[in-house]
Every structure is written in C-alpha cells, then in structure tokens.
Coordinates of C-alpha atoms in Angstrom, one line a residue:
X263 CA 62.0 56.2 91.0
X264 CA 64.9 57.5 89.6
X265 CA 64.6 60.8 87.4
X266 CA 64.2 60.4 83.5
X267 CA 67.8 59.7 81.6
X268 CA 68.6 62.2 78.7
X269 CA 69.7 60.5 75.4
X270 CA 71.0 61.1 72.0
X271 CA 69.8 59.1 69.0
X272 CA 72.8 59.6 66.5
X273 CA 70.5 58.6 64.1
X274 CA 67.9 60.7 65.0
X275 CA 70.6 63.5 64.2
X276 CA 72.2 62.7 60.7
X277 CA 69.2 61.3 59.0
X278 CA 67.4 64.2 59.5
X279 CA 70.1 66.3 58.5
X280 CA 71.5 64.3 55.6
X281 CA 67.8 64.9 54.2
X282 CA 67.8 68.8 54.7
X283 CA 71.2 69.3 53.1
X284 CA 69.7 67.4 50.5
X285 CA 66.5 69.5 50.4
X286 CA 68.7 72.6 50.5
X287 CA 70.6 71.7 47.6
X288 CA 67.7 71.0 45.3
X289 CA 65.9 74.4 46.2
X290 CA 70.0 76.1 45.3
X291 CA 69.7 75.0 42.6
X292 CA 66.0 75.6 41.7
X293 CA 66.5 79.5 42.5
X294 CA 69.6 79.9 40.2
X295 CA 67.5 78.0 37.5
X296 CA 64.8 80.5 38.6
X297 CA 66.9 83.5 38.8
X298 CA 67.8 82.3 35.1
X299 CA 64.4 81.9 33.5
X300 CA 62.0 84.1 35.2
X301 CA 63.4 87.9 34.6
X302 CA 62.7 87.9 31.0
X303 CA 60.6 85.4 28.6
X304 CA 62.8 84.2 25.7
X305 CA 61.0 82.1 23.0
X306 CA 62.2 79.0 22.3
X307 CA 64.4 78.6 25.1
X308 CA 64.2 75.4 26.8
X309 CA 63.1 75.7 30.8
X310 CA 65.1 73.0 32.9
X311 CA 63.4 70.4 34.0
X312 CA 63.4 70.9 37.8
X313 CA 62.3 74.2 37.2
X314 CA 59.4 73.2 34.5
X315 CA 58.4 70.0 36.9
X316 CA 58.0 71.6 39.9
X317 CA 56.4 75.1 38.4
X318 CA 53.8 73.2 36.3
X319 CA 53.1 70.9 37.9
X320 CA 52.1 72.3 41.3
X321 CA 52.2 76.4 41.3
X322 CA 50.2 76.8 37.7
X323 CA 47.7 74.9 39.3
X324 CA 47.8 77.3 42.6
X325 CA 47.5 80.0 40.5
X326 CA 44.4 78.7 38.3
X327 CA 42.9 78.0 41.5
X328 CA 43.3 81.6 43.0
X329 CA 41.0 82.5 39.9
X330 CA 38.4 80.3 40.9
X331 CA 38.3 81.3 44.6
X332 CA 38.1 85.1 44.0
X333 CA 35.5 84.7 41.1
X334 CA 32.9 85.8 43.1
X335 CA 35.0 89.0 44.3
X336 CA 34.6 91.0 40.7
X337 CA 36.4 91.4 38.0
X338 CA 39.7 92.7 39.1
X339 CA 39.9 89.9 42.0
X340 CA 39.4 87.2 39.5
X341 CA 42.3 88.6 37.5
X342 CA 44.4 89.1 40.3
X343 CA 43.8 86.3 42.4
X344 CA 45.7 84.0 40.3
X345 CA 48.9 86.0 41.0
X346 CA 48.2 87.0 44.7
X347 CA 47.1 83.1 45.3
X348 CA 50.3 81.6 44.6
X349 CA 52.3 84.2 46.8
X350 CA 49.6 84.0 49.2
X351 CA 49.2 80.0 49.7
X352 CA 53.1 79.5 50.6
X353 CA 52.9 82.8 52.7
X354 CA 50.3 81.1 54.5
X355 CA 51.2 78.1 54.6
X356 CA 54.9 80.0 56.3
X357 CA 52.4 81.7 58.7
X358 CA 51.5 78.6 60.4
X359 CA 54.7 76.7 60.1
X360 CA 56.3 80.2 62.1
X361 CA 53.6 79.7 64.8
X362 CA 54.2 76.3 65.4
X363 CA 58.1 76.5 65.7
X364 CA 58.8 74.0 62.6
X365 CA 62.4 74.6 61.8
X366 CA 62.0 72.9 58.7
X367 CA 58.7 73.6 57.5
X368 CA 59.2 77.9 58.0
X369 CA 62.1 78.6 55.2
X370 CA 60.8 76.0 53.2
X371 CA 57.4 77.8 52.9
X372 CA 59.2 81.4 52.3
X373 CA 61.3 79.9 49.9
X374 CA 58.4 79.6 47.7
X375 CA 56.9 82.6 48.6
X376 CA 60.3 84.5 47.3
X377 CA 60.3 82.2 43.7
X378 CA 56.6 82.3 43.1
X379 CA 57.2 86.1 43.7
X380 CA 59.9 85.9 41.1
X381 CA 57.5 84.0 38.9
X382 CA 54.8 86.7 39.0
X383 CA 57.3 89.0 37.9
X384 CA 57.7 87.0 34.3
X385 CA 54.1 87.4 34.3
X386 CA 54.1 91.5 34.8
X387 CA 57.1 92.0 32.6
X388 CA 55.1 90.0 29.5
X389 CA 52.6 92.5 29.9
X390 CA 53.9 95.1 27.5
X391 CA 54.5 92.3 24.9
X392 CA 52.1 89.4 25.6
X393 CA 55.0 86.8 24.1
X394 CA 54.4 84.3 27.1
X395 CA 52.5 81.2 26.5
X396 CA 49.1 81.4 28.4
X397 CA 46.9 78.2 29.3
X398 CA 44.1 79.5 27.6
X399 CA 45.8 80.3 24.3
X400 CA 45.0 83.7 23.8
X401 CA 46.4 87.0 24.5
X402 CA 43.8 89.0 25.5
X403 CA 43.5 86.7 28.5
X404 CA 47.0 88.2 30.0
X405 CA 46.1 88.9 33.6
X406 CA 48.8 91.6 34.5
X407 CA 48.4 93.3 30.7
X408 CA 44.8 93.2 31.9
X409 CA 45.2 94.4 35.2
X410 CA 47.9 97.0 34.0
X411 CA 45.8 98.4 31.1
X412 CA 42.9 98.9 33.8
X413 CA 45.0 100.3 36.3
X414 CA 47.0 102.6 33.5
X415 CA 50.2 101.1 34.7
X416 CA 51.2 99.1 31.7
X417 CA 54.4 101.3 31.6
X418 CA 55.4 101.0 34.7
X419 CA 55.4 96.8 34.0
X420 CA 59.1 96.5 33.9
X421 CA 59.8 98.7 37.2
X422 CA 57.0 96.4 39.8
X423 CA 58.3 93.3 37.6
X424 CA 61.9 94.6 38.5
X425 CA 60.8 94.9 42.6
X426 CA 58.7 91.5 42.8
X427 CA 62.4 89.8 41.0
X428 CA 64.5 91.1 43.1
X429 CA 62.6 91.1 46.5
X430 CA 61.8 87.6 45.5
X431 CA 65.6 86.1 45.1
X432 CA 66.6 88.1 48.5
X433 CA 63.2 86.3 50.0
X434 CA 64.7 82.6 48.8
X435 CA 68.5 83.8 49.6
X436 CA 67.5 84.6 53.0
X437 CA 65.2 81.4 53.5
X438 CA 67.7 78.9 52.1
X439 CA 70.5 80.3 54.7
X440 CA 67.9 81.0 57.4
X441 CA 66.6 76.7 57.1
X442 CA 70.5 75.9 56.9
X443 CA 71.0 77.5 60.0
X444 CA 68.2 76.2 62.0
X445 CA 68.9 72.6 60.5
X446 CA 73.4 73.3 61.7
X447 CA 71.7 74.9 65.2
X448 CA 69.2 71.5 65.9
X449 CA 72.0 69.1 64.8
X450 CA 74.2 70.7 67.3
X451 CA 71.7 71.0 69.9
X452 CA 69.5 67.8 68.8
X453 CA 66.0 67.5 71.4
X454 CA 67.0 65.3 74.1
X455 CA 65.6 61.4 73.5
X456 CA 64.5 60.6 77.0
X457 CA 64.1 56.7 78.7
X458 CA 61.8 56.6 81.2
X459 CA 63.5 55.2 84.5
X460 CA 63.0 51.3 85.0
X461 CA 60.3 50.2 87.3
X462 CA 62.0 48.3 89.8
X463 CA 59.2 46.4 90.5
X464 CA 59.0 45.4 87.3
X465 CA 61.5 43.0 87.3
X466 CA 61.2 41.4 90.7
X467 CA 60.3 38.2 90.2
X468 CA 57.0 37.4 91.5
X469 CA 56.3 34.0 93.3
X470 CA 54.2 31.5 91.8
X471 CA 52.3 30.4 95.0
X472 CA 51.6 32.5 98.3
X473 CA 54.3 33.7 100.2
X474 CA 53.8 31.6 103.6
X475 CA 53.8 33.8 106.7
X476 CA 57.1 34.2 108.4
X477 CA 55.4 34.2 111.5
X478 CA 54.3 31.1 112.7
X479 CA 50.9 30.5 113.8
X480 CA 49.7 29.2 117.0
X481 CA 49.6 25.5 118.1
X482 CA 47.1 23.5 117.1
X483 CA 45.0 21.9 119.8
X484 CA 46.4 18.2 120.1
X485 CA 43.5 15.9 120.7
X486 CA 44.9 12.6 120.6
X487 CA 46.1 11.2 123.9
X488 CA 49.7 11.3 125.0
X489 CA 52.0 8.4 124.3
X490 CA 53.5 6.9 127.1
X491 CA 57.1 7.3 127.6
X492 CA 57.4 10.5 126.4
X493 CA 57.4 14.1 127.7
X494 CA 54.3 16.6 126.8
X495 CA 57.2 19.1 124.5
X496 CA 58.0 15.9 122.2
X497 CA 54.5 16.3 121.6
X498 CA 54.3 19.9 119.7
X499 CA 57.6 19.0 118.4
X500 CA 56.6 20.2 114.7
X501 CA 53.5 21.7 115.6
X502 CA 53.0 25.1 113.3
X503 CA 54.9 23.6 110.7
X504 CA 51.8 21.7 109.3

C-alpha cells in the first residue's frame, strides 16, 4: 500500500481566511467605536449600532446573569458579580479555546475580555455622578457607586476606571493582531488534506463465476468400450476438458 498523499484544498485556505479578515474587520471597528463611547458617558449621544447591538444584546445580559449566580455569595458578590461576570465568561471561555489550540476561537475570546473590560470602566467612572442609564431605573442601584461607597473608594473611581480602559484597548489591540497573525501563519502553512492510498484491490475486477483451475485434473475413467479402428490416445483425446 502506498503511503498517504499530502494535499491542499485551495478552498479549504481562502474561505476560511476570507471569513477571519472579515471577522477582524468588524471587531476594528467595534473597538474604535468602543474606545469612543466607553471612557466617558455623554447624555444624549447616540451609541452606534454595532456597538449598541452587540453590547445589549449579548454582554448586559452576561452581566445581569453574573448577579444571579453570585446571589447566594453576599452582598458585595451580588454587586460585583455582574461586573466580574462579563470579564470572567469571555476570560473563560479564552481559557479553553488556549488549551485546545483554536487559532480562531483564542483572540476572539480575549478580544472581549479587553472591551467588556473597557465597558466596566464606563460603569466605575459613572460612579461619582450616577448619569448612566441603569436597567432598573434608579440610582441607588449603581453597582460600582455601591461597591465604591462601601469600599471608600468612590474617589479613586476615575483612576481604576482609567486602568480597566486602558488595559482593556491594549487587551483587544493585542488580540486583533495576535488572531491576524495566526489566521496569515495557518493560510501559509494550511493542515495538510490527506487521500488515503487506493486499494488496489479495489478495483480489480472480480469474475462473475469461479475461476477454473489452471491445472487440469486427472482422467476420467473411460468405461465405454474402444471403437475399433482407432488407437487407445484418440480415446482421452479431450479428456480433462469436460
């Protein structure tokens, strides 16, 4: 059997990358729309709607649900898990992506974890101020002017809302180049698309009836008497051929 033949699916390469530039440019363009909108809550300015589709629809619903899994932890969990939820679920979700080599999978998760990071720091700025729009409608509900009044750090707001920004655009910086790089490095060096060798048997055609023995089998006995006029080998003349 000859040995397995390596092969390269050429569409198995530019599909794949076509959709990651794709996926790349989207994510450039939600950070700069990020970097934009989450340092500093102005009223009445209009989010854009990547930004606003993506946020609310999928990460205010993270967030609400980190409330609900650390209710039973006290007070200050319950609080806090909203915020440490939606940095935590994309950190994880990085975590396992990392440990199971996904090229594509690993930025994309840390890009989130650098933009929700980003997001939280809206949050922790708004303290102070309380002008941000909550879900439940009322201000006393802030978490972070909560957590920073209990914590007698509701001065220091602006400074962690200033590290969480900052660390959180170098996070996504760092992703989108790191998932361009891997997606440039496996388009060079795509996985090789192997064949498995032909069986050779496979294809031999196989006869329809059983292959008569090329050796020919003994005489049969010849009972019948001898004509006359002719010599005992005319008689076996097509003996074995019956």
């Amino acid at each position: 059997m000859n040995p397995p033949i390596p092969k390269q699916d050429p569409l198995g390469r530019y599909i794949p990358l076509g959709i990651k530039i794709a996926v790349y440019l989207l994510l450039v363009i939600y950070l700069i729309q990020a970097a934009d909108v989450f340092y500093e809550y102005v009223p009445g300015q209009p989010w854009p709607f990547l930004l606003r589709a993506i946020r609310n629809g999928i990460f205010v619903f993270i967030h609400e649900g980190g409330h609900a899994r650390f209710f039973f932890f006290g007070r200050t969990m319950t609080i806090l898990g909203g915020s440490f939820w939606q940095i935590a679920f994309p950190l994880l979700s990085f975590i396992i992506a990392l440990r199971k080599s996904s090229h594509f999978i690993a930025p994309f998760a840390l890009f989130w974890v650098g933009t929700n990071m980003m997001d939280v720091s809206l949050y922790m700025r708004d303290a102070p101020v309380r002008r941000l729009p909550l879900l439940a409608g009322h201000k006393v509900g802030h978490d972070w002017w909560n957590l920073f009044r209990e914590w007698n750090m509701l001065e220091s707001a602006g400074t962690w809302a200033d590290v969480f920004y900052f660390v959180g655009i170098l996070i996504g910086i760092g992703a989108i180049g790191w998932g361009i790089y891997l997606s440039i490095e496996r388009f060079l060096n795509p996985l090789p698309f192997t064949l498995q060798a032909d069986d050779d048997e496979a294809h031999v055609p196989r006869p329809m009836f059983k292959k008569p023995n090329s050796t020919p089998s003994p005489p049969r006995p010849n009972h019948s008497p001898p004509e006359r006029g002719k010599s005992d080998s005319a008689d076996n003349t097509f003996d074995g051929l019956i």
